Amino acid sequence: MQGFAFQRAADAAAAIALGAGAGTAQQGARVRFLAGGTTLIDLMKLGVETPETVVDINHLGLDGIGRAADGGLAIGATARNSDLAHHPIVLAEYPALSQAILAGASTQLRNAATTAGNLLQRTRCMYFRDPASACNKRAPGSGCPAIGGAHRMLAILGTSEHCIASNPSDMAVAMLMHDAVVHVQGVGGARQVPLDDFFLLPGDRPERENVLEPGDLITEVTLPPAEPGARSCYLKLRDRVSYEFALVSAAVSATMAEGRIVTARFALGGVGTKPWRIPAAEAILAGQAPDAALFRRAADLALAGARPQRQNGFKLELARRCLVHALTQVTA
Amino acid sequence: MSATAEAPPMRIIGHPQPRIEGRLKVTGAAHYAADHHLPGMLYAVPVGATIAKGTIAAIDARVAEQMPGVRAVLRRGSFPALAAAKPDFASVADLEGTVYVDERRPPFDDDTVRYYGQYVALAVADTLEQAKAAADAVRVTYRAEAPEVDPALTAGEMTVKSERGDPDAAFAAAPVTVDQRYGMATETHNPIELHATIAAWEGDSLTVHEATQGVVNHRNVLAAMFGIPREKVQVISRYLGSGFGGKLFPWTHSPLAAAASRQLGRPVKLVLSRPMMFHAVGQRPAITQRIRLGAERDGRLTSLRHDYVNATSLLDDYEENCGEATPHMYATPNLRVASGLAKRSIGTPTSMRGPGAVPGLYALESAMDELAIALDMDPVALRLKNEPPLDQGLGLPFSSRHFQECLTLGAERFGWARRDRRIGSMARDGLTLGWGMAACSWLAERFPCSARVELRADGTARVAAAVQDIGTGTYTIMAQMVAEALAIPLSRVEVALGDTSLPAGPVSGGSMMSASLVAPIQAAITRAGEALVALAAGNPAAPFAGAKAGALRFAEGRVAAAEGNRQAVPFDQLLRALGQEAVSGLGRAEGTFPPKEKPTHSKHSFGAHFVEVTWQPELARLRVSRVVSVIDAGRILNPLAARNQIEGSIVMGVGMALFEETDYDPRSGAPVNASLADYVVATNADAPAMEVHFIEYPDTHLNALGARGVGEIGLAGTAAAIMNAVYHATGIRVRDLPVKLEQLLG
């Protein structure tokens, strides 16, 4: 860990002004916002993150959870994951989101971790986390030892020859399924970014993981109103029962009428370099009677283009089974 | 259970006792090694090699040395070279003189790197943060070589460990055979308490607070490395956040901290990080085993061959003694056990809970299951069929073996008779059930040990020995032994341990501590009683004035005249009458391990595990749901602590079967999953429902109480029982641990 300056921002504008000097908001940022710290402090101890300045944003009043203007859900950037998972609106209208959050990390971590921090958590790729190792995401151009090394947990979708790091978030998978929008304030004002556009694929710039620029501060995440009558769930498959990142996961939601699917949506976790959603795969479900073979076709569409490595080819079949099982549950 | 009925009734031993230091631990008042802070203390952070094989070309510490608070960046040549400790495993039988380490090379001994994470420098600073920052700023350049990382373990030569009859001919002639290989991944101990050393010199005397399972051995190793008399070194380890064998013998960080302290003239604290717990402090090595069984059609074993090879480091020959239980487990006229080593670019392996027998019985008990299937025979019946009349390996009678009762009682408690042998044929709540079983065994021996017991005028007693409580309940067991013998409440016994200034005791290893303490504590109480009697006899003011010492006897904490109707006087009352604060006695007993002469009996504990797994094929979701274990370990001194040991072992067995694997990068040799998130151990949520039964036949060949150890036996056989259940559920026989769900996807 290297020494750093610690500041408490007076308000959001001051935080943005401090952040504007970060050089980048991606890997190598010289200024980092501190919310729960469950990722940042960990990575600073490992020497993966080396900010010169850490700006505390916990007291900026960004921790509310409540109705959005459109009747949906507005989640403050520093709302704690535990508070969100147990919020009455979430439990009643967005159960998959609650389940996803509670499937992640541990109680202690969820009590500290925040909405924006969860979206910005970094990959668990073991080479990324070890500064003694090469890693294109941490040290651009140094190579990717995960390809040909230990990569059982890593991505099969959205990968490139430069990076196969998986996105580890459970919460983001459920949010993506719910069409979440990320609200950002920056040097140039406020903007809204659909969550699917927020994350970037690694391509040849794996050090860039999202669209944030220096000074950008996530203020809240909004979800549109839940579909009336929809049933949703989050299914996470992993080696042990608790406290482990997903091998594969699925957030699913469906509305039914007269034994047929009216609308269905799903997103996959653990398989992609970002939370994975393919609308065209969802589209084949509308108007159909629930059926395992149908769900499997949807899974195949969602998983099209997968490029597994030696150790993680099983994720393809496991993801199919995960999705079929989850869709069967919400359409039964 | 007749043996139990004949034993004298006891008030405290054999009854469940919560651990006496429990309140200190849960309130944070128990100070573990790393909790000690000394005036003027500096902090040390090691720099680990980032290659697994090669040489150090240069160490550039110029930036680090100029950083705030940094006192030194030590490396080879920064301090006088440390001597090698000349370890001798047989010396662990020497109470005062034990000198053993697994990694023999002293730190900074040369510029050769033999494993990833080997310490190449040590940053020392005023604060932990400064030391860490400085360690990160040290630039080391290497001449790297290709490390030895081949996961296929083959040995140049095999050493025969046990042999009888003609196993090759018998195997060739056997109508039913099994010939399989079983692999086990490297396991890392991962106790929650990190390794820690706090070293302080005063003149030429060294005091060390250390997270160690053996203070006396640790003291002797440090004395040897620094070339100073043992009397000049004090090692303290009052509480341990577990060790699982990883803290049995000293590792190189400890002399490093002591050398830094001597060099800088200040106390030095060195606490390893979690990643460092995967580098230079041992691990259960990767192992491959081949079991060949030959049997008659009725199930009688005619041949058993067990060959095993474990990975060891480039410098040290650590042998995982996988064949320990094989020669005595089952009757067979023909047997050969042979071992070999494969040198790899890894840190030196070490004992991990149940070293040898645990991996060995994983292989043997898996093969026995495969044999039962080949014979179309019930696996319990197969084991019952092969009960040996004696230990055929040693040619000695068993001191106490009730293995068949473990099998039958376990089967009854589990409901084994309802098992449908067909694969995947059993179900509950929409889940496929798998039922499997396996046997376990663990050696029962004693180390030499001494102890002092003091009787005090206030009615309390103190028992002291330089032994350790590694979280297993030794504090409580010692208090129980004294309270029972003196007929006083447990709360009146003070226990002192974990300090080399106390009477010498052995390492906490091999599940031998309780058995080793029985005789010396009893002897110490006898000596203290003799001292009290001598005082009473000679004192005209005392209740026994005029009595000859020989006419007084001390029993159950009281002195009484051997003749006449004089009332027995409790020791505290007598001490007060004599105007004495206290009397004390020192007891000492020899050990049985390693044996100095041929023993008269084969001493082992036995048991059987019955396991239920649930299997959801559509999600490849496997859970261990229920375990029944029956353990034959002699008299159980503290049923609460004993059950805790077996249950903890079963949960560890779940980890061994399903999760635990230290993942070495196939190119660099680095253990890449060096964190508690990435090295997967069983969580509470993974723990099955557990029923533990002890069948108590006191084994007085080992000690007067008839107690054997229970710290390790629960892990033996557990992984085999789980994998046998997995096969029963899935029809897939996985022979490499841990099983991963992709192997069961079908």
mmCIF file of C-alpha atoms in Angstrom, chain A residues 1 45 124 126-127 129-130 132 145-150 152 235-245 247 310-311 314 317-318 321-322 325, chain B residues 50 116 132-133 136 616-621 623 659 663 665-667 672-673 675-683 685-686 740-742 745-746:
data_model
loop_
_atom_site.group_PDB
_atom_site.id
_atom_site.type_symbol
_atom_site.label_atom_id
_atom_site.label_comp_id
_atom_site.label_asym_id
_atom_site.label_seq_id
_atom_site.Cartn_x
_atom_site.Cartn_y
_atom_site.Cartn_z
ATOM 1 C CA MET A 1 0.000 0.000 0.000
ATOM 2 C CA LYS A 45 -3.672 -2.984 0.359
ATOM 3 C CA ARG A 124 -11.756 -11.261 -8.954
ATOM 4 C CA MET A 126 -6.383 -13.568 -9.412
ATOM 5 C CA TYR A 127 -3.771 -12.168 -11.771
ATOM 6 C CA ARG A 129 -5.189 -8.799 -7.926
ATOM 7 C CA ASP A 130 -1.492 -9.685 -7.826
ATOM 8 C CA ALA A 132 3.696 -9.214 -9.180
ATOM 9 C CA PRO A 145 -1.659 -14.814 -17.758
ATOM 10 C CA ALA A 146 -5.235 -15.873 -17.036
ATOM 11 C CA ILE A 147 -5.412 -17.150 -20.604
ATOM 12 C CA GLY A 148 -3.463 -20.375 -20.210
ATOM 13 C CA GLY A 149 -3.411 -20.023 -16.434
ATOM 14 C CA ALA A 150 -6.018 -20.246 -13.691
ATOM 15 C CA ARG A 152 -12.005 -21.412 -13.990
ATOM 16 C CA LEU A 235 -30.456 -17.996 -9.100
ATOM 17 C CA LYS A 236 -26.753 -18.211 -8.302
ATOM 18 C CA LEU A 237 -24.659 -21.337 -8.764
ATOM 19 C CA ARG A 238 -21.321 -21.691 -7.034
ATOM 20 C CA ASP A 239 -19.149 -24.276 -5.346
ATOM 21 C CA ARG A 240 -20.039 -23.576 -1.744
ATOM 22 C CA VAL A 241 -23.289 -22.397 -0.242
ATOM 23 C CA SER A 242 -22.217 -18.964 0.926
ATOM 24 C CA TYR A 243 -19.575 -16.252 0.494
ATOM 25 C CA GLU A 244 -18.405 -17.040 -2.991
ATOM 26 C CA PHE A 245 -18.628 -15.377 -6.363
ATOM 27 C CA LEU A 247 -19.793 -19.540 -11.400
ATOM 28 C CA ARG A 310 -9.591 -24.770 -21.035
ATOM 29 C CA GLN A 311 -10.994 -24.626 -17.487
ATOM 30 C CA PHE A 314 -18.489 -26.010 -18.274
ATOM 31 C CA GLU A 317 -23.832 -25.866 -19.943
ATOM 32 C CA LEU A 318 -24.131 -24.646 -16.372
ATOM 33 C CA ARG A 321 -29.225 -25.122 -16.831
ATOM 34 C CA CYS A 322 -29.263 -22.132 -14.509
ATOM 35 C CA HIS A 325 -34.259 -23.621 -13.971
ATOM 36 C CA THR B 50 8.046 -13.300 -7.281
ATOM 37 C CA TYR B 116 7.435 -18.470 -4.933
ATOM 38 C CA LYS B 132 4.438 -2.432 4.168
ATOM 39 C CA ALA B 133 5.000 0.562 1.911
ATOM 40 C CA ASP B 136 6.380 -2.850 -1.701
ATOM 41 C CA GLN B 616 -29.625 -31.890 -7.893
ATOM 42 C CA PRO B 617 -28.469 -33.047 -11.324
ATOM 43 C CA GLU B 618 -30.263 -30.280 -13.225
ATOM 44 C CA LEU B 619 -28.146 -27.675 -11.431
ATOM 45 C CA ALA B 620 -25.131 -29.865 -10.621
ATOM 46 C CA ARG B 621 -25.742 -28.846 -7.026
ATOM 47 C CA ARG B 623 -24.418 -30.713 -0.707
ATOM 48 C CA PHE B 659 -13.532 -27.253 -2.135
ATOM 49 C CA ASP B 663 -3.982 -23.438 -7.210
ATOM 50 C CA ASP B 665 -0.005 -21.259 -11.787
ATOM 51 C CA PRO B 666 1.153 -23.897 -14.281
ATOM 52 C CA ARG B 667 3.869 -21.602 -15.621
ATOM 53 C CA VAL B 672 -2.563 -17.770 -7.286
ATOM 54 C CA ASN B 673 -5.639 -18.258 -5.119
ATOM 55 C CA SER B 675 -6.859 -15.460 -0.245
ATOM 56 C CA LEU B 676 -9.814 -16.639 1.804
ATOM 57 C CA ALA B 677 -12.164 -15.621 -1.015
ATOM 58 C CA ASP B 678 -10.357 -17.634 -3.676
ATOM 59 C CA TYR B 679 -9.143 -20.596 -1.599
ATOM 60 C CA VAL B 680 -12.530 -22.068 -0.842
ATOM 61 C CA VAL B 681 -13.061 -23.634 2.581
ATOM 62 C CA ALA B 682 -16.356 -24.868 3.941
ATOM 63 C CA THR B 683 -18.483 -22.170 5.540
ATOM 64 C CA ALA B 685 -23.651 -22.919 5.625
ATOM 65 C CA ASP B 686 -21.825 -25.905 4.127
ATOM 66 C CA LYS B 740 -15.683 -29.893 -8.948
ATOM 67 C CA LEU B 741 -19.210 -29.568 -10.157
ATOM 68 C CA GLU B 742 -18.067 -29.639 -13.788
ATOM 69 C CA LEU B 745 -22.290 -32.152 -14.985
ATOM 70 C CA GLY B 746 -22.537 -35.242 -17.137
#
